[in-house]
């Protein structure tokens, strides 16, 4: 988040679910340099979340799935080279043998792509839950688009997801299904939203 009133101030927000129903969250913020998107404090935030998870549940999570919002295509390599090593170091501090299966998915909302469904009345917005993972995606990436929300007016905007790390080996179908289901879990809105709920909680 970049504060428009205080141009030199940038804040990174981090939230993590603490229970299997995804109703309880740990949250933390860290200050960053101006216009900085890469999260230098990720290791500190993740360590705090893991300690809290252990306190609440009596054990550490075996699988971790991270939705990373706020970075563009040009920074994907930096996320892999800079942020993921921070995570791996964080895991090692929790115990010598602790190595959870981890997936990191970059979430991109500021895109120009639009999709339409052809019907009897012509072109219309795709139904919520529509996934596009071929033709307009890049063969060298594990990426896909999801139309998760409905709109009453205008053209619906899809969200682009890029899986940059996946030791969970969930595969496209499970990853896409999970991502869409996560858009149902924002409790301030009765329907689906454009991004997975943790991203929206972090923005709030």
Tab-separated table of C-alpha atoms in Angstrom:
chain	number	residue	atom	x	y	z
A	1	UNK	CA	0.000	0.000	0.000
A	2	UNK	CA	1.326	3.465	-0.972
A	3	UNK	CA	0.052	6.447	1.028
A	4	UNK	CA	-0.764	9.266	-1.396
A	5	UNK	CA	-0.608	11.849	1.395
A	6	UNK	CA	2.808	10.756	2.636
A	7	UNK	CA	4.734	9.971	-0.512
A	8	UNK	CA	7.737	8.514	1.257
A	9	UNK	CA	5.672	5.990	3.171
A	10	UNK	CA	4.904	2.487	1.947
A	11	UNK	CA	3.366	-0.311	3.979
A	12	UNK	CA	3.361	-4.040	3.329
A	13	UNK	CA	0.399	-5.950	4.805
A	14	UNK	CA	0.427	-9.647	5.702
A	15	UNK	CA	-2.416	-11.890	6.875
A	16	UNK	CA	-2.422	-15.628	7.601
A	17	UNK	CA	-5.279	-17.989	8.448
A	18	UNK	CA	-5.097	-19.690	11.819
A	19	UNK	CA	-7.767	-22.399	11.482
A	20	UNK	CA	-9.081	-24.840	8.901
A	21	UNK	CA	-12.315	-22.887	8.408
A	22	UNK	CA	-10.373	-19.730	7.480
A	23	UNK	CA	-12.326	-17.644	9.985
A	24	UNK	CA	-9.443	-16.573	12.223
A	25	UNK	CA	-6.499	-14.542	10.952
A	26	UNK	CA	-3.142	-13.268	12.108
A	27	UNK	CA	-2.193	-9.878	10.667
A	28	UNK	CA	0.906	-7.725	10.598
A	29	UNK	CA	2.213	-4.656	8.748
A	30	UNK	CA	5.738	-3.539	7.940
A	31	UNK	CA	7.020	-0.215	6.609
A	32	UNK	CA	8.983	-0.104	3.357
A	33	UNK	CA	10.828	2.338	1.129
A	34	UNK	CA	8.999	4.605	-1.285
A	35	UNK	CA	7.335	2.773	-4.227
A	36	UNK	CA	8.765	-0.536	-3.017
A	37	UNK	CA	6.627	-3.574	-3.851
A	38	UNK	CA	8.915	-6.425	-2.797
A	39	UNK	CA	8.345	-7.296	0.824
A	40	UNK	CA	11.641	-7.206	2.735
A	41	UNK	CA	9.859	-7.945	5.996
A	42	UNK	CA	8.284	-11.164	4.742
A	43	UNK	CA	10.528	-13.330	6.893
A	44	UNK	CA	9.555	-11.434	10.051
A	45	UNK	CA	5.848	-11.544	9.178
A	46	UNK	CA	5.895	-15.240	8.295
A	47	UNK	CA	7.822	-16.149	11.447
A	48	UNK	CA	5.266	-14.325	13.572
A	49	UNK	CA	2.407	-16.082	11.779
A	50	UNK	CA	3.958	-19.530	12.232
A	51	UNK	CA	4.553	-18.946	15.941
A	52	UNK	CA	0.952	-17.826	16.380
A	53	UNK	CA	-0.319	-20.823	14.395
A	54	UNK	CA	1.682	-23.141	16.639
A	55	UNK	CA	0.324	-21.417	19.747
A	56	UNK	CA	-3.281	-21.773	18.536
A	57	UNK	CA	-3.075	-25.283	17.065
A	58	UNK	CA	-0.213	-26.931	18.917
A	59	UNK	CA	1.565	-27.775	15.658
A	60	UNK	CA	2.985	-26.098	12.570
A	61	UNK	CA	1.168	-26.258	9.207
A	62	UNK	CA	2.198	-29.018	6.804
A	63	UNK	CA	1.123	-27.050	3.721
A	64	UNK	CA	1.277	-23.306	3.092
A	65	UNK	CA	-0.354	-21.468	0.196
A	66	UNK	CA	0.479	-17.800	-0.306
A	67	UNK	CA	-1.404	-15.348	-2.508
A	68	UNK	CA	0.968	-12.467	-3.235
A	69	UNK	CA	-0.730	-9.290	-4.430
A	70	UNK	CA	0.844	-6.048	-5.595
A	71	UNK	CA	3.635	-7.070	-7.992
A	72	UNK	CA	3.755	-6.909	-11.774
A	73	UNK	CA	5.070	-9.237	-14.459
A	74	UNK	CA	8.473	-7.556	-14.416
A	75	UNK	CA	8.945	-8.397	-10.740
A	76	UNK	CA	8.085	-12.092	-10.841
A	77	UNK	CA	11.743	-13.080	-10.996
A	78	UNK	CA	12.520	-10.876	-8.016
A	79	UNK	CA	9.744	-12.519	-6.019
A	80	UNK	CA	11.300	-15.916	-6.726
A	81	UNK	CA	14.850	-14.735	-6.029
A	82	UNK	CA	14.150	-12.439	-3.086
A	83	UNK	CA	10.947	-13.326	-1.239
A	84	UNK	CA	10.853	-17.121	-1.507
A	85	UNK	CA	14.375	-17.510	-0.045
A	86	UNK	CA	13.153	-15.409	2.895
A	87	UNK	CA	10.339	-17.890	3.402
A	88	UNK	CA	12.651	-20.883	3.263
A	89	UNK	CA	14.959	-19.283	5.846
A	90	UNK	CA	11.932	-18.588	8.002
A	91	UNK	CA	10.960	-22.271	7.917
A	92	UNK	CA	14.438	-23.344	8.986
A	93	UNK	CA	14.229	-21.161	12.100
A	94	UNK	CA	11.105	-23.018	13.237
A	95	UNK	CA	12.924	-26.320	13.508
A	96	UNK	CA	15.729	-28.183	11.782
A	97	UNK	CA	13.395	-30.622	10.032
A	98	UNK	CA	10.532	-28.226	9.340
A	99	UNK	CA	9.983	-27.919	5.591
A	100	UNK	CA	6.300	-27.451	4.687
A	101	UNK	CA	5.068	-27.857	1.153
A	102	UNK	CA	4.569	-24.337	-0.159
A	103	UNK	CA	2.867	-22.630	-3.086
A	104	UNK	CA	3.230	-18.950	-3.993
A	105	UNK	CA	0.691	-17.427	-6.374
A	106	UNK	CA	1.084	-13.867	-7.640
A	107	UNK	CA	-2.266	-12.075	-7.994
A	108	UNK	CA	-2.601	-9.379	-10.653
A	109	UNK	CA	-5.662	-7.150	-10.968
A	110	UNK	CA	-4.313	-4.328	-13.137
A	111	UNK	CA	-4.591	-6.081	-16.479
A	112	UNK	CA	-6.151	-5.234	-19.823
A	113	UNK	CA	-7.476	-8.710	-20.665
A	114	UNK	CA	-11.241	-9.133	-21.035
A	115	UNK	CA	-13.251	-12.254	-21.869
A	116	UNK	CA	-16.738	-12.725	-23.269
A	117	UNK	CA	-19.183	-15.613	-23.494
A	118	UNK	CA	-21.113	-16.151	-26.725
A	119	UNK	CA	-24.810	-16.829	-26.262
A	120	UNK	CA	-28.120	-16.618	-28.079
A	121	UNK	CA	-28.273	-12.879	-27.445
A	122	UNK	CA	-24.696	-12.258	-28.518
A	123	UNK	CA	-21.660	-11.576	-26.351
A	124	UNK	CA	-22.022	-11.324	-22.581
A	125	UNK	CA	-19.886	-11.432	-19.467
A	126	UNK	CA	-18.657	-14.922	-18.512
A	127	UNK	CA	-20.289	-16.593	-15.528
A	128	UNK	CA	-18.495	-16.370	-12.164
A	129	UNK	CA	-16.078	-19.276	-11.886
A	130	UNK	CA	-14.933	-19.089	-15.501
A	131	UNK	CA	-11.272	-20.098	-15.868
A	132	UNK	CA	-9.058	-19.366	-18.870
A	133	UNK	CA	-5.749	-21.246	-18.875
A	134	UNK	CA	-4.847	-21.589	-22.559
A	135	UNK	CA	-4.465	-19.539	-25.744
A	136	UNK	CA	-3.869	-16.223	-23.931
A	137	UNK	CA	-1.554	-17.610	-21.243
A	138	UNK	CA	2.203	-18.006	-21.615
A	139	UNK	CA	3.549	-21.532	-22.229
A	140	UNK	CA	6.581	-20.906	-20.014
A	141	UNK	CA	4.391	-19.845	-17.061
A	142	UNK	CA	2.003	-21.698	-14.761
A	143	UNK	CA	-0.682	-19.021	-15.057
A	144	UNK	CA	-4.430	-18.680	-15.494
A	145	UNK	CA	-7.258	-16.145	-15.428
A	146	UNK	CA	-10.340	-16.411	-13.212
A	147	UNK	CA	-13.580	-14.460	-13.521
A	148	UNK	CA	-14.802	-14.774	-9.945
A	149	UNK	CA	-17.280	-11.924	-9.516
A	150	UNK	CA	-20.409	-10.775	-11.316
A	151	UNK	CA	-21.199	-7.205	-12.341
A	152	UNK	CA	-24.549	-5.599	-13.088
A	153	UNK	CA	-23.172	-3.061	-15.539
A	154	UNK	CA	-20.228	-2.969	-17.910
A	155	UNK	CA	-17.575	-5.563	-18.594
A	156	UNK	CA	-16.329	-7.839	-15.858
A	157	UNK	CA	-12.578	-7.763	-15.159
A	158	UNK	CA	-10.782	-11.096	-14.730
A	159	UNK	CA	-7.895	-11.606	-12.340
A	160	UNK	CA	-4.586	-13.051	-13.536
A	161	UNK	CA	-2.811	-15.611	-11.344
A	162	UNK	CA	0.773	-16.749	-11.791
A	163	UNK	CA	2.065	-19.698	-9.764
A	164	UNK	CA	5.763	-18.949	-9.235
A	165	UNK	CA	6.460	-21.689	-6.662
A	166	UNK	CA	4.581	-24.930	-6.059
A	167	UNK	CA	6.158	-27.655	-3.970
A	168	UNK	CA	2.580	-28.713	-3.098
A	169	UNK	CA	2.287	-29.928	-6.707
A	170	UNK	CA	-1.452	-29.277	-6.678
A	171	UNK	CA	-1.698	-29.072	-10.444
A	172	UNK	CA	-3.798	-26.626	-12.486
A	173	UNK	CA	-7.285	-27.980	-11.689
A	174	UNK	CA	-6.901	-28.007	-7.901
A	175	UNK	CA	-5.064	-24.684	-7.865
A	176	UNK	CA	-7.766	-23.016	-9.953
A	177	UNK	CA	-10.592	-24.519	-7.901
A	178	UNK	CA	-8.977	-23.478	-4.623
A	179	UNK	CA	-8.370	-19.963	-5.909
A	180	UNK	CA	-11.985	-19.523	-6.966
A	181	UNK	CA	-13.294	-20.904	-3.671
A	182	UNK	CA	-11.115	-18.444	-1.769
A	183	UNK	CA	-12.981	-15.571	-3.434
A	184	UNK	CA	-16.131	-16.680	-1.578
A	185	UNK	CA	-14.620	-16.179	1.882
A	186	UNK	CA	-14.592	-12.413	2.302
A	187	UNK	CA	-17.076	-11.912	5.121
A	188	UNK	CA	-17.835	-8.241	4.442
A	189	UNK	CA	-19.527	-9.133	1.148
A	190	UNK	CA	-22.325	-11.673	0.533
A	191	UNK	CA	-21.011	-12.864	-2.837
A	192	UNK	CA	-17.699	-13.524	-4.498
A	193	UNK	CA	-15.014	-10.867	-4.827
A	194	UNK	CA	-12.333	-10.328	-7.435
A	195	UNK	CA	-9.382	-11.697	-5.441
A	196	UNK	CA	-8.903	-14.446	-2.828
A	197	UNK	CA	-10.158	-13.292	0.561
A	198	UNK	CA	-6.711	-13.052	2.245
A	199	UNK	CA	-5.661	-10.431	-0.334
A	200	UNK	CA	-8.695	-8.311	0.478
A	201	UNK	CA	-8.170	-8.687	4.225
A	202	UNK	CA	-4.581	-7.532	3.773
A	203	UNK	CA	-5.780	-4.452	1.871
A	204	UNK	CA	-8.179	-3.624	4.693
